[in-house]
PDB file of C-alpha atoms in Angstrom:
ATOM      1  CA  UNK A   1       6.601   1.149 -16.226  1.00  0.00           C
ATOM      2  CA  UNK A   2       9.594   3.422 -16.513  1.00  0.00           C
ATOM      3  CA  UNK A   3      12.513   1.590 -18.047  1.00  0.00           C
ATOM      4  CA  UNK A   4      15.881   3.187 -17.918  1.00  0.00           C
ATOM      5  CA  UNK A   5      19.259   2.070 -18.982  1.00  0.00           C
ATOM      6  CA  UNK A   6      20.686   1.507 -15.485  1.00  0.00           C
ATOM      7  CA  UNK A   7      17.771  -0.658 -14.335  1.00  0.00           C
ATOM      8  CA  UNK A   8      17.635  -4.418 -13.992  1.00  0.00           C
ATOM      9  CA  UNK A   9      14.135  -5.851 -13.829  1.00  0.00           C
ATOM     10  CA  UNK A  10      12.600  -9.150 -12.806  1.00  0.00           C
ATOM     11  CA  UNK A  11       8.954  -9.519 -13.836  1.00  0.00           C
ATOM     12  CA  UNK A  12       7.002 -12.670 -13.077  1.00  0.00           C
ATOM     13  CA  UNK A  13       3.561 -13.930 -12.176  1.00  0.00           C
ATOM     14  CA  UNK A  14       3.714 -16.096  -9.086  1.00  0.00           C
ATOM     15  CA  UNK A  15       1.092 -18.685  -8.199  1.00  0.00           C
ATOM     16  CA  UNK A  16       0.537 -17.417  -4.654  1.00  0.00           C
ATOM     17  CA  UNK A  17      -1.649 -14.746  -3.075  1.00  0.00           C
ATOM     18  CA  UNK A  18      -0.380 -11.232  -2.813  1.00  0.00           C
ATOM     19  CA  UNK A  19      -0.856 -11.141   0.956  1.00  0.00           C
ATOM     20  CA  UNK A  20       1.375 -14.244   1.358  1.00  0.00           C
ATOM     21  CA  UNK A  21       4.118 -12.764  -0.866  1.00  0.00           C
ATOM     22  CA  UNK A  22       3.996  -9.531   1.107  1.00  0.00           C
ATOM     23  CA  UNK A  23       4.453 -11.490   4.370  1.00  0.00           C
ATOM     24  CA  UNK A  24       7.512 -13.305   2.848  1.00  0.00           C
ATOM     25  CA  UNK A  25       9.019  -9.934   2.010  1.00  0.00           C
ATOM     26  CA  UNK A  26       8.308  -8.187   5.322  1.00  0.00           C
ATOM     27  CA  UNK A  27       8.644 -10.771   8.134  1.00  0.00           C
ATOM     28  CA  UNK A  28      12.338 -11.354   8.856  1.00  0.00           C
ATOM     29  CA  UNK A  29      11.906 -15.040   9.794  1.00  0.00           C
ATOM     30  CA  UNK A  30      10.178 -15.658   6.446  1.00  0.00           C
ATOM     31  CA  UNK A  31      12.549 -13.464   4.414  1.00  0.00           C
ATOM     32  CA  UNK A  32      15.534 -15.466   5.698  1.00  0.00           C
ATOM     33  CA  UNK A  33      14.061 -18.621   4.173  1.00  0.00           C
ATOM     34  CA  UNK A  34      13.998 -17.432   0.577  1.00  0.00           C
ATOM     35  CA  UNK A  35      16.121 -14.258   0.109  1.00  0.00           C
ATOM     36  CA  UNK A  36      19.269 -16.044  -1.072  1.00  0.00           C
ATOM     37  CA  UNK A  37      19.446 -18.726  -3.745  1.00  0.00           C
ATOM     38  CA  UNK A  38      20.457 -21.978  -2.026  1.00  0.00           C
ATOM     39  CA  UNK A  39      23.017 -23.153  -0.975  1.00  0.00           C
ATOM     40  CA  UNK A  40      23.588 -19.544   0.151  1.00  0.00           C
ATOM     41  CA  UNK A  41      21.622 -18.563   3.205  1.00  0.00           C
ATOM     42  CA  UNK A  42      20.659 -15.554   5.303  1.00  0.00           C
ATOM     43  CA  UNK A  43      21.832 -15.662   8.927  1.00  0.00           C
ATOM     44  CA  UNK A  44      20.538 -12.291  10.074  1.00  0.00           C
ATOM     45  CA  UNK A  45      17.696 -10.034   8.952  1.00  0.00           C
ATOM     46  CA  UNK A  46      16.635  -6.812  10.605  1.00  0.00           C
ATOM     47  CA  UNK A  47      13.682  -4.907   9.121  1.00  0.00           C
ATOM     48  CA  UNK A  48      12.312  -1.690  10.562  1.00  0.00           C
ATOM     49  CA  UNK A  49       9.421  -1.213   8.190  1.00  0.00           C
ATOM     50  CA  UNK A  50       9.177   2.566   7.890  1.00  0.00           C
ATOM     51  CA  UNK A  51      10.775   5.201   5.738  1.00  0.00           C
ATOM     52  CA  UNK A  52      14.376   5.533   6.967  1.00  0.00           C
ATOM     53  CA  UNK A  53      14.138   2.300   8.956  1.00  0.00           C
ATOM     54  CA  UNK A  54      16.890  -0.260   8.896  1.00  0.00           C
ATOM     55  CA  UNK A  55      17.021  -3.076   6.386  1.00  0.00           C
ATOM     56  CA  UNK A  56      19.976  -5.328   7.136  1.00  0.00           C
ATOM     57  CA  UNK A  57      20.687  -8.847   5.954  1.00  0.00           C
ATOM     58  CA  UNK A  58      23.729 -11.026   6.205  1.00  0.00           C
ATOM     59  CA  UNK A  59      24.232 -13.481   3.367  1.00  0.00           C
ATOM     60  CA  UNK A  60      26.455 -16.502   3.766  1.00  0.00           C
ATOM     61  CA  UNK A  61      27.987 -18.876   1.252  1.00  0.00           C
ATOM     62  CA  UNK A  62      28.740 -22.596   1.404  1.00  0.00           C
ATOM     63  CA  UNK A  63      32.450 -21.933   1.623  1.00  0.00           C
ATOM     64  CA  UNK A  64      32.202 -19.595   4.606  1.00  0.00           C
ATOM     65  CA  UNK A  65      31.634 -16.420   2.677  1.00  0.00           C
ATOM     66  CA  UNK A  66      29.743 -13.806   4.672  1.00  0.00           C
ATOM     67  CA  UNK A  67      28.471 -10.425   3.472  1.00  0.00           C
ATOM     68  CA  UNK A  68      26.452  -7.899   5.447  1.00  0.00           C
ATOM     69  CA  UNK A  69      24.061  -5.736   3.424  1.00  0.00           C
ATOM     70  CA  UNK A  70      23.150  -2.505   5.200  1.00  0.00           C
ATOM     71  CA  UNK A  71      20.496  -0.114   4.051  1.00  0.00           C
ATOM     72  CA  UNK A  72      17.171   1.533   4.744  1.00  0.00           C
ATOM     73  CA  UNK A  73      13.630   1.394   3.567  1.00  0.00           C
ATOM     74  CA  UNK A  74      12.468   4.420   1.590  1.00  0.00           C
ATOM     75  CA  UNK A  75       8.773   3.679   1.026  1.00  0.00           C
ATOM     76  CA  UNK A  76       6.304   1.133   2.209  1.00  0.00           C
ATOM     77  CA  UNK A  77       2.783   0.754   0.843  1.00  0.00           C
ATOM     78  CA  UNK A  78       1.396  -2.231   2.774  1.00  0.00           C
ATOM     79  CA  UNK A  79       0.658  -5.205   0.553  1.00  0.00           C
ATOM     80  CA  UNK A  80       1.712  -3.322  -2.572  1.00  0.00           C
ATOM     81  CA  UNK A  81       5.080  -1.711  -2.697  1.00  0.00           C
ATOM     82  CA  UNK A  82       8.445  -1.752  -0.928  1.00  0.00           C
ATOM     83  CA  UNK A  83      11.387   0.464  -1.770  1.00  0.00           C
ATOM     84  CA  UNK A  84      14.830   0.209  -0.200  1.00  0.00           C
ATOM     85  CA  UNK A  85      18.380   1.309  -0.843  1.00  0.00           C
ATOM     86  CA  UNK A  86      21.953   0.774   0.270  1.00  0.00           C
ATOM     87  CA  UNK A  87      22.674   4.517  -0.128  1.00  0.00           C
ATOM     88  CA  UNK A  88      21.879   5.217   3.511  1.00  0.00           C
ATOM     89  CA  UNK A  89      22.181   3.632   6.916  1.00  0.00           C
ATOM     90  CA  UNK A  90      19.659   4.613   9.647  1.00  0.00           C
ATOM     91  CA  UNK A  91      19.614   8.350  10.494  1.00  0.00           C
ATOM     92  CA  UNK A  92      19.892   9.070   6.770  1.00  0.00           C
ATOM     93  CA  UNK A  93      23.662   8.589   6.989  1.00  0.00           C
ATOM     94  CA  UNK A  94      25.174   8.364   3.525  1.00  0.00           C
ATOM     95  CA  UNK A  95      26.688   4.923   3.008  1.00  0.00           C
ATOM     96  CA  UNK A  96      30.134   4.427   1.519  1.00  0.00           C
ATOM     97  CA  UNK A  97      29.076   3.577  -1.983  1.00  0.00           C
ATOM     98  CA  UNK A  98      25.478   3.956  -3.208  1.00  0.00           C
ATOM     99  CA  UNK A  99      24.949   0.930  -5.357  1.00  0.00           C
ATOM    100  CA  UNK A 100      21.213   0.532  -5.963  1.00  0.00           C
ATOM    101  CA  UNK A 101      17.702   1.399  -5.019  1.00  0.00           C
ATOM    102  CA  UNK A 102      15.236  -1.453  -5.358  1.00  0.00           C
ATOM    103  CA  UNK A 103      11.511  -1.484  -5.623  1.00  0.00           C
ATOM    104  CA  UNK A 104       9.147  -4.474  -5.325  1.00  0.00           C
ATOM    105  CA  UNK A 105       5.637  -4.002  -6.630  1.00  0.00           C
ATOM    106  CA  UNK A 106       2.847  -6.549  -6.123  1.00  0.00           C
ATOM    107  CA  UNK A 107      -0.459  -6.613  -8.002  1.00  0.00           C
ATOM    108  CA  UNK A 108      -3.338  -9.065  -7.981  1.00  0.00           C
ATOM    109  CA  UNK A 109      -3.471 -11.320 -11.072  1.00  0.00           C
ATOM    110  CA  UNK A 110      -6.374 -13.577 -12.097  1.00  0.00           C
ATOM    111  CA  UNK A 111      -6.780 -16.935 -10.368  1.00  0.00           C
ATOM    112  CA  UNK A 112      -5.359 -15.813  -7.013  1.00  0.00           C
ATOM    113  CA  UNK A 113      -1.954 -15.209  -8.483  1.00  0.00           C
ATOM    114  CA  UNK A 114       0.346 -12.176  -8.141  1.00  0.00           C
ATOM    115  CA  UNK A 115       2.097 -10.043 -10.689  1.00  0.00           C
ATOM    116  CA  UNK A 116       5.548  -9.463  -9.224  1.00  0.00           C
ATOM    117  CA  UNK A 117       7.921  -6.704 -10.331  1.00  0.00           C
ATOM    118  CA  UNK A 118      11.333  -6.311  -8.770  1.00  0.00           C
ATOM    119  CA  UNK A 119      13.412  -3.453 -10.122  1.00  0.00           C
ATOM    120  CA  UNK A 120      17.020  -2.684  -9.231  1.00  0.00           C
ATOM    121  CA  UNK A 121      17.875   0.884 -10.152  1.00  0.00           C
ATOM    122  CA  UNK A 122      21.633   1.689 -10.128  1.00  0.00           C
ATOM    123  CA  UNK A 123      23.555   4.888  -9.800  1.00  0.00           C
ATOM    124  CA  UNK A 124      25.773   4.125 -12.687  1.00  0.00           C
ATOM    125  CA  UNK A 125      26.179   1.903 -15.770  1.00  0.00           C
ATOM    126  CA  UNK A 126      29.179   0.304 -14.012  1.00  0.00           C
ATOM    127  CA  UNK A 127      27.096  -0.665 -10.997  1.00  0.00           C
ATOM    128  CA  UNK A 128      24.416  -2.187 -13.261  1.00  0.00           C
ATOM    129  CA  UNK A 129      27.010  -4.158 -15.158  1.00  0.00           C
ATOM    130  CA  UNK A 130      28.587  -5.322 -11.906  1.00  0.00           C
ATOM    131  CA  UNK A 131      25.162  -6.457 -10.650  1.00  0.00           C
ATOM    132  CA  UNK A 132      24.511  -8.327 -13.887  1.00  0.00           C
ATOM    133  CA  UNK A 133      27.963 -10.014 -13.636  1.00  0.00           C
ATOM    134  CA  UNK A 134      27.139 -10.980 -10.007  1.00  0.00           C
ATOM    135  CA  UNK A 135      24.223 -12.921 -11.509  1.00  0.00           C
ATOM    136  CA  UNK A 136      21.243 -10.606 -11.027  1.00  0.00           C
ATOM    137  CA  UNK A 137      18.895 -12.413 -13.437  1.00  0.00           C
ATOM    138  CA  UNK A 138      19.711 -15.903 -12.277  1.00  0.00           C
ATOM    139  CA  UNK A 139      19.995 -14.998  -8.601  1.00  0.00           C
ATOM    140  CA  UNK A 140      16.845 -12.881  -8.277  1.00  0.00           C
ATOM    141  CA  UNK A 141      15.013 -15.439 -10.444  1.00  0.00           C
ATOM    142  CA  UNK A 142      15.974 -18.389  -8.249  1.00  0.00           C
ATOM    143  CA  UNK A 143      15.252 -16.455  -5.022  1.00  0.00           C
ATOM    144  CA  UNK A 144      11.875 -15.542  -6.547  1.00  0.00           C
ATOM    145  CA  UNK A 145      11.063 -19.213  -7.073  1.00  0.00           C
ATOM    146  CA  UNK A 146      11.932 -19.861  -3.410  1.00  0.00           C
ATOM    147  CA  UNK A 147       9.679 -16.965  -2.491  1.00  0.00           C
ATOM    148  CA  UNK A 148       6.819 -18.399  -4.525  1.00  0.00           C
ATOM    149  CA  UNK A 149       7.157 -21.819  -2.960  1.00  0.00           C
ATOM    150  CA  UNK A 150       7.318 -20.401   0.565  1.00  0.00           C
ATOM    151  CA  UNK A 151       4.284 -18.121  -0.081  1.00  0.00           C
ATOM    152  CA  UNK A 152       2.316 -21.122  -1.366  1.00  0.00           C
ATOM    153  CA  UNK A 153       3.043 -22.975   1.858  1.00  0.00           C
ATOM    154  CA  UNK A 154       1.688 -20.301   4.188  1.00  0.00           C
TER     155      UNK A 154
ATOM    156  CA  UNK B   1      24.339  15.232  17.854  1.00  0.00           C
ATOM    157  CA  UNK B   2      26.167  12.735  15.729  1.00  0.00           C
ATOM    158  CA  UNK B   3      29.262  14.264  14.212  1.00  0.00           C
ATOM    159  CA  UNK B   4      31.070  12.422  11.533  1.00  0.00           C
ATOM    160  CA  UNK B   5      34.063  13.267   9.400  1.00  0.00           C
ATOM    161  CA  UNK B   6      32.067  13.841   6.167  1.00  0.00           C
ATOM    162  CA  UNK B   7      29.541  16.213   7.709  1.00  0.00           C
ATOM    163  CA  UNK B   8      29.425  20.010   7.488  1.00  0.00           C
ATOM    164  CA  UNK B   9      27.321  21.703  10.134  1.00  0.00           C
ATOM    165  CA  UNK B  10      25.815  25.125  10.668  1.00  0.00           C
ATOM    166  CA  UNK B  11      24.496  25.655  14.178  1.00  0.00           C
ATOM    167  CA  UNK B  12      22.932  28.986  15.172  1.00  0.00           C
ATOM    168  CA  UNK B  13      20.291  30.502  17.388  1.00  0.00           C
ATOM    169  CA  UNK B  14      17.998  32.757  15.350  1.00  0.00           C
ATOM    170  CA  UNK B  15      15.924  35.485  16.800  1.00  0.00           C
ATOM    171  CA  UNK B  16      12.686  34.378  15.203  1.00  0.00           C
ATOM    172  CA  UNK B  17       9.962  31.947  16.132  1.00  0.00           C
ATOM    173  CA  UNK B  18      10.236  28.357  15.072  1.00  0.00           C
ATOM    174  CA  UNK B  19       6.944  28.437  13.164  1.00  0.00           C
ATOM    175  CA  UNK B  20       8.144  31.356  11.043  1.00  0.00           C
ATOM    176  CA  UNK B  21      11.480  29.640  10.223  1.00  0.00           C
ATOM    177  CA  UNK B  22       9.566  26.487   9.260  1.00  0.00           C
ATOM    178  CA  UNK B  23       7.387  28.508   6.869  1.00  0.00           C
ATOM    179  CA  UNK B  24      10.467  30.085   5.244  1.00  0.00           C
ATOM    180  CA  UNK B  25      11.861  26.563   4.692  1.00  0.00           C
ATOM    181  CA  UNK B  26       8.693  25.004   3.323  1.00  0.00           C
ATOM    182  CA  UNK B  27       6.814  27.641   1.314  1.00  0.00           C
ATOM    183  CA  UNK B  28       8.455  28.015  -2.115  1.00  0.00           C
ATOM    184  CA  UNK B  29       7.657  31.748  -2.442  1.00  0.00           C
ATOM    185  CA  UNK B  30       9.372  32.325   0.900  1.00  0.00           C
ATOM    186  CA  UNK B  31      12.278  29.951   0.298  1.00  0.00           C
ATOM    187  CA  UNK B  32      13.110  31.784  -2.916  1.00  0.00           C
ATOM    188  CA  UNK B  33      13.677  35.003  -0.954  1.00  0.00           C
ATOM    189  CA  UNK B  34      16.493  33.718   1.291  1.00  0.00           C
ATOM    190  CA  UNK B  35      17.845  30.413  -0.005  1.00  0.00           C
ATOM    191  CA  UNK B  36      20.812  31.906  -1.962  1.00  0.00           C
ATOM    192  CA  UNK B  37      23.220  34.507  -0.544  1.00  0.00           C
ATOM    193  CA  UNK B  38      22.625  37.711  -2.497  1.00  0.00           C
ATOM    194  CA  UNK B  39      23.365  38.754  -5.237  1.00  0.00           C
ATOM    195  CA  UNK B  40      22.659  35.163  -6.231  1.00  0.00           C
ATOM    196  CA  UNK B  41      18.915  34.416  -6.415  1.00  0.00           C
ATOM    197  CA  UNK B  42      16.485  31.515  -6.802  1.00  0.00           C
ATOM    198  CA  UNK B  43      14.245  31.702  -9.880  1.00  0.00           C
ATOM    199  CA  UNK B  44      12.341  28.457  -9.436  1.00  0.00           C
ATOM    200  CA  UNK B  45      11.449  26.351  -6.421  1.00  0.00           C
ATOM    201  CA  UNK B  46       9.290  23.240  -6.431  1.00  0.00           C
ATOM    202  CA  UNK B  47       8.577  21.504  -3.126  1.00  0.00           C
ATOM    203  CA  UNK B  48       6.439  18.447  -2.789  1.00  0.00           C
ATOM    204  CA  UNK B  49       6.576  18.059   0.992  1.00  0.00           C
ATOM    205  CA  UNK B  50       6.443  14.312   1.481  1.00  0.00           C
ATOM    206  CA  UNK B  51       8.944  11.476   1.545  1.00  0.00           C
ATOM    207  CA  UNK B  52      10.059  10.957  -2.033  1.00  0.00           C
ATOM    208  CA  UNK B  53       8.509  14.271  -3.146  1.00  0.00           C
ATOM    209  CA  UNK B  54      10.378  16.634  -5.406  1.00  0.00           C
ATOM    210  CA  UNK B  55      12.645  19.378  -4.098  1.00  0.00           C
ATOM    211  CA  UNK B  56      13.942  21.431  -6.994  1.00  0.00           C
ATOM    212  CA  UNK B  57      15.575  24.837  -6.956  1.00  0.00           C
ATOM    213  CA  UNK B  58      17.267  26.880  -9.670  1.00  0.00           C
ATOM    214  CA  UNK B  59      20.012  29.192  -8.465  1.00  0.00           C
ATOM    215  CA  UNK B  60      21.178  32.089 -10.580  1.00  0.00           C
ATOM    216  CA  UNK B  61      24.265  34.258 -10.354  1.00  0.00           C
ATOM    217  CA  UNK B  62      24.847  37.925 -11.182  1.00  0.00           C
ATOM    218  CA  UNK B  63      26.832  37.037 -14.320  1.00  0.00           C
ATOM    219  CA  UNK B  64      24.158  34.790 -15.863  1.00  0.00           C
ATOM    220  CA  UNK B  65      25.132  31.590 -14.089  1.00  0.00           C
ATOM    221  CA  UNK B  66      22.226  29.193 -13.652  1.00  0.00           C
ATOM    222  CA  UNK B  67      22.255  25.870 -11.806  1.00  0.00           C
ATOM    223  CA  UNK B  68      19.318  23.515 -11.287  1.00  0.00           C
ATOM    224  CA  UNK B  69      19.410  21.455  -8.101  1.00  0.00           C
ATOM    225  CA  UNK B  70      17.191  18.352  -8.299  1.00  0.00           C
ATOM    226  CA  UNK B  71      16.410  16.139  -5.400  1.00  0.00           C
ATOM    227  CA  UNK B  72      13.779  14.727  -3.092  1.00  0.00           C
ATOM    228  CA  UNK B  73      12.625  15.018   0.494  1.00  0.00           C
ATOM    229  CA  UNK B  74      13.284  12.027   2.626  1.00  0.00           C
ATOM    230  CA  UNK B  75      11.626  12.956   5.932  1.00  0.00           C
ATOM    231  CA  UNK B  76       9.371  15.742   7.139  1.00  0.00           C
ATOM    232  CA  UNK B  77       8.415  16.302  10.758  1.00  0.00           C
ATOM    233  CA  UNK B  78       6.247  19.423  10.581  1.00  0.00           C
ATOM    234  CA  UNK B  79       7.797  22.363  12.418  1.00  0.00           C
ATOM    235  CA  UNK B  80      10.764  20.361  13.520  1.00  0.00           C
ATOM    236  CA  UNK B  81      12.792  18.510  10.952  1.00  0.00           C
ATOM    237  CA  UNK B  82      13.336  18.369   7.210  1.00  0.00           C
ATOM    238  CA  UNK B  83      15.634  15.941   5.441  1.00  0.00           C
ATOM    239  CA  UNK B  84      16.432  16.000   1.696  1.00  0.00           C
ATOM    240  CA  UNK B  85      18.990  14.692  -0.728  1.00  0.00           C
ATOM    241  CA  UNK B  86      20.213  15.018  -4.324  1.00  0.00           C
ATOM    242  CA  UNK B  87      20.796  11.206  -4.515  1.00  0.00           C
ATOM    243  CA  UNK B  88      17.307  10.730  -6.015  1.00  0.00           C
ATOM    244  CA  UNK B  89      14.838  12.361  -8.320  1.00  0.00           C
ATOM    245  CA  UNK B  90      11.113  11.595  -7.884  1.00  0.00           C
ATOM    246  CA  UNK B  91      10.149   7.950  -8.286  1.00  0.00           C
ATOM    247  CA  UNK B  92      13.274   7.072  -6.218  1.00  0.00           C
ATOM    248  CA  UNK B  93      15.340   7.311  -9.405  1.00  0.00           C
ATOM    249  CA  UNK B  94      19.069   7.314  -8.545  1.00  0.00           C
ATOM    250  CA  UNK B  95      20.557  10.649  -9.630  1.00  0.00           C
ATOM    251  CA  UNK B  96      23.870  10.857 -11.451  1.00  0.00           C
ATOM    252  CA  UNK B  97      26.103  11.659  -8.539  1.00  0.00           C
ATOM    253  CA  UNK B  98      24.896  11.458  -4.946  1.00  0.00           C
ATOM    254  CA  UNK B  99      26.529  14.482  -3.339  1.00  0.00           C
ATOM    255  CA  UNK B 100      24.810  15.076  -0.024  1.00  0.00           C
ATOM    256  CA  UNK B 101      21.899  14.503   2.272  1.00  0.00           C
ATOM    257  CA  UNK B 102      20.953  17.488   4.362  1.00  0.00           C
ATOM    258  CA  UNK B 103      18.891  17.767   7.520  1.00  0.00           C
ATOM    259  CA  UNK B 104      17.503  20.896   9.133  1.00  0.00           C
ATOM    260  CA  UNK B 105      16.431  20.627  12.772  1.00  0.00           C
ATOM    261  CA  UNK B 106      14.520  23.349  14.625  1.00  0.00           C
ATOM    262  CA  UNK B 107      14.061  23.604  18.398  1.00  0.00           C
ATOM    263  CA  UNK B 108      12.485  26.280  20.585  1.00  0.00           C
ATOM    264  CA  UNK B 109      15.006  28.387  22.438  1.00  0.00           C
ATOM    265  CA  UNK B 110      14.269  30.829  25.307  1.00  0.00           C
ATOM    266  CA  UNK B 111      12.882  34.234  24.474  1.00  0.00           C
ATOM    267  CA  UNK B 112      10.949  33.117  21.367  1.00  0.00           C
ATOM    268  CA  UNK B 113      14.130  32.237  19.552  1.00  0.00           C
ATOM    269  CA  UNK B 114      14.991  29.100  17.596  1.00  0.00           C
ATOM    270  CA  UNK B 115      17.957  26.771  17.801  1.00  0.00           C
ATOM    271  CA  UNK B 116      18.790  25.973  14.186  1.00  0.00           C
ATOM    272  CA  UNK B 117      20.906  23.044  13.051  1.00  0.00           C
ATOM    273  CA  UNK B 118      21.646  22.469   9.359  1.00  0.00           C
ATOM    274  CA  UNK B 119      23.785  19.445   8.642  1.00  0.00           C
ATOM    275  CA  UNK B 120      25.131  18.462   5.218  1.00  0.00           C
ATOM    276  CA  UNK B 121      26.152  14.779   5.176  1.00  0.00           C
ATOM    277  CA  UNK B 122      28.329  13.769   2.230  1.00  0.00           C
ATOM    278  CA  UNK B 123      28.997  10.453   0.572  1.00  0.00           C
ATOM    279  CA  UNK B 124      32.752  11.004   0.458  1.00  0.00           C
ATOM    280  CA  UNK B 125      35.559  13.102   1.921  1.00  0.00           C
ATOM    281  CA  UNK B 126      36.010  14.540  -1.597  1.00  0.00           C
ATOM    282  CA  UNK B 127      32.421  15.740  -1.744  1.00  0.00           C
ATOM    283  CA  UNK B 128      32.744  17.331   1.691  1.00  0.00           C
ATOM    284  CA  UNK B 129      35.961  19.112   0.688  1.00  0.00           C
ATOM    285  CA  UNK B 130      34.351  20.279  -2.560  1.00  0.00           C
ATOM    286  CA  UNK B 131      31.394  21.671  -0.618  1.00  0.00           C
ATOM    287  CA  UNK B 132      33.713  23.463   1.759  1.00  0.00           C
ATOM    288  CA  UNK B 133      35.648  24.917  -1.158  1.00  0.00           C
ATOM    289  CA  UNK B 134      32.345  26.054  -2.703  1.00  0.00           C
ATOM    290  CA  UNK B 135      31.919  28.103   0.475  1.00  0.00           C
ATOM    291  CA  UNK B 136      29.623  26.062   2.653  1.00  0.00           C
ATOM    292  CA  UNK B 137      30.243  27.895   5.878  1.00  0.00           C
ATOM    293  CA  UNK B 138      30.035  31.395   4.458  1.00  0.00           C
ATOM    294  CA  UNK B 139      27.175  30.612   2.048  1.00  0.00           C
ATOM    295  CA  UNK B 140      24.936  28.708   4.426  1.00  0.00           C
ATOM    296  CA  UNK B 141      25.760  31.285   7.123  1.00  0.00           C
ATOM    297  CA  UNK B 142      24.747  34.250   4.922  1.00  0.00           C
ATOM    298  CA  UNK B 143      21.616  32.468   3.651  1.00  0.00           C
ATOM    299  CA  UNK B 144      20.754  31.704   7.260  1.00  0.00           C
ATOM    300  CA  UNK B 145      20.957  35.447   8.130  1.00  0.00           C
ATOM    301  CA  UNK B 146      18.615  36.144   5.236  1.00  0.00           C
ATOM    302  CA  UNK B 147      16.298  33.414   6.606  1.00  0.00           C
ATOM    303  CA  UNK B 148      16.341  34.938  10.072  1.00  0.00           C
ATOM    304  CA  UNK B 149      15.530  38.414   8.713  1.00  0.00           C
ATOM    305  CA  UNK B 150      12.678  37.099   6.579  1.00  0.00           C
ATOM    306  CA  UNK B 151      11.274  35.011   9.418  1.00  0.00           C
ATOM    307  CA  UNK B 152      11.356  38.124  11.688  1.00  0.00           C
ATOM    308  CA  UNK B 153       9.281  39.989   9.107  1.00  0.00           C
ATOM    309  CA  UNK B 154       6.441  37.449   8.918  1.00  0.00           C
TER     310      UNK B 154
END
């Protein structure tokens, strides 16, 4: 595991099979159910699962907040690894402000569980600090618990 | 052709076959012969021709200047299209300052010639202006002539 100073990492073992967690990450109708910590929610998700394909989500808050997150996938290893970034929109168009590249890595763990690694790699120390201040650890942690519960139910 | 305000584009028809131009772009020992306008020269070229694979060149000037350019390929369509960027180093590590994403598109033209499109897409108007001031049009144009001559000789 490469650890660098501009990374934020969530590492957990979830009590759900790897295939179910993969489905929750790659099927839009499932992703929408866990991707935001409640009471926030996702109202749109578009996932074109190939390198350069669109990854768009719209996150909404309880007070009417609404944020679209545009990006693309960079790498997909089915069942194992997903990499995406907001640095591009489809067609490899540079986006306004490259903020992060994220990778999600799944590995089988004993007892039908899954080792889950989510890494957010930032272009600058400022972006990392901003992400921490936005609540990376708490937010990705809570969303991960929602992911685990949904995967268990499949 | 999508044209946006932060792009710089070189569009030419070269009198050389598409397959030869593709070789000049993708074989390091050939790339080194044309990639810099003389008297500048390339002393190192590493090309791992897959999405996320390394694209590194070192450019050297007549007065001892030496600049390493690190990046990765994003998309490769053999014989037709090559996309690369300096926004990442291998492992999808965000690089210090994302400057540009470039695409090279080759199409057959009548008479065994090749329509050649090289597009540099920048993350900001400042980066585009900087690239223009560095001599994009003259530099990419001269390098392209060297590419054409090398491809004719293959």
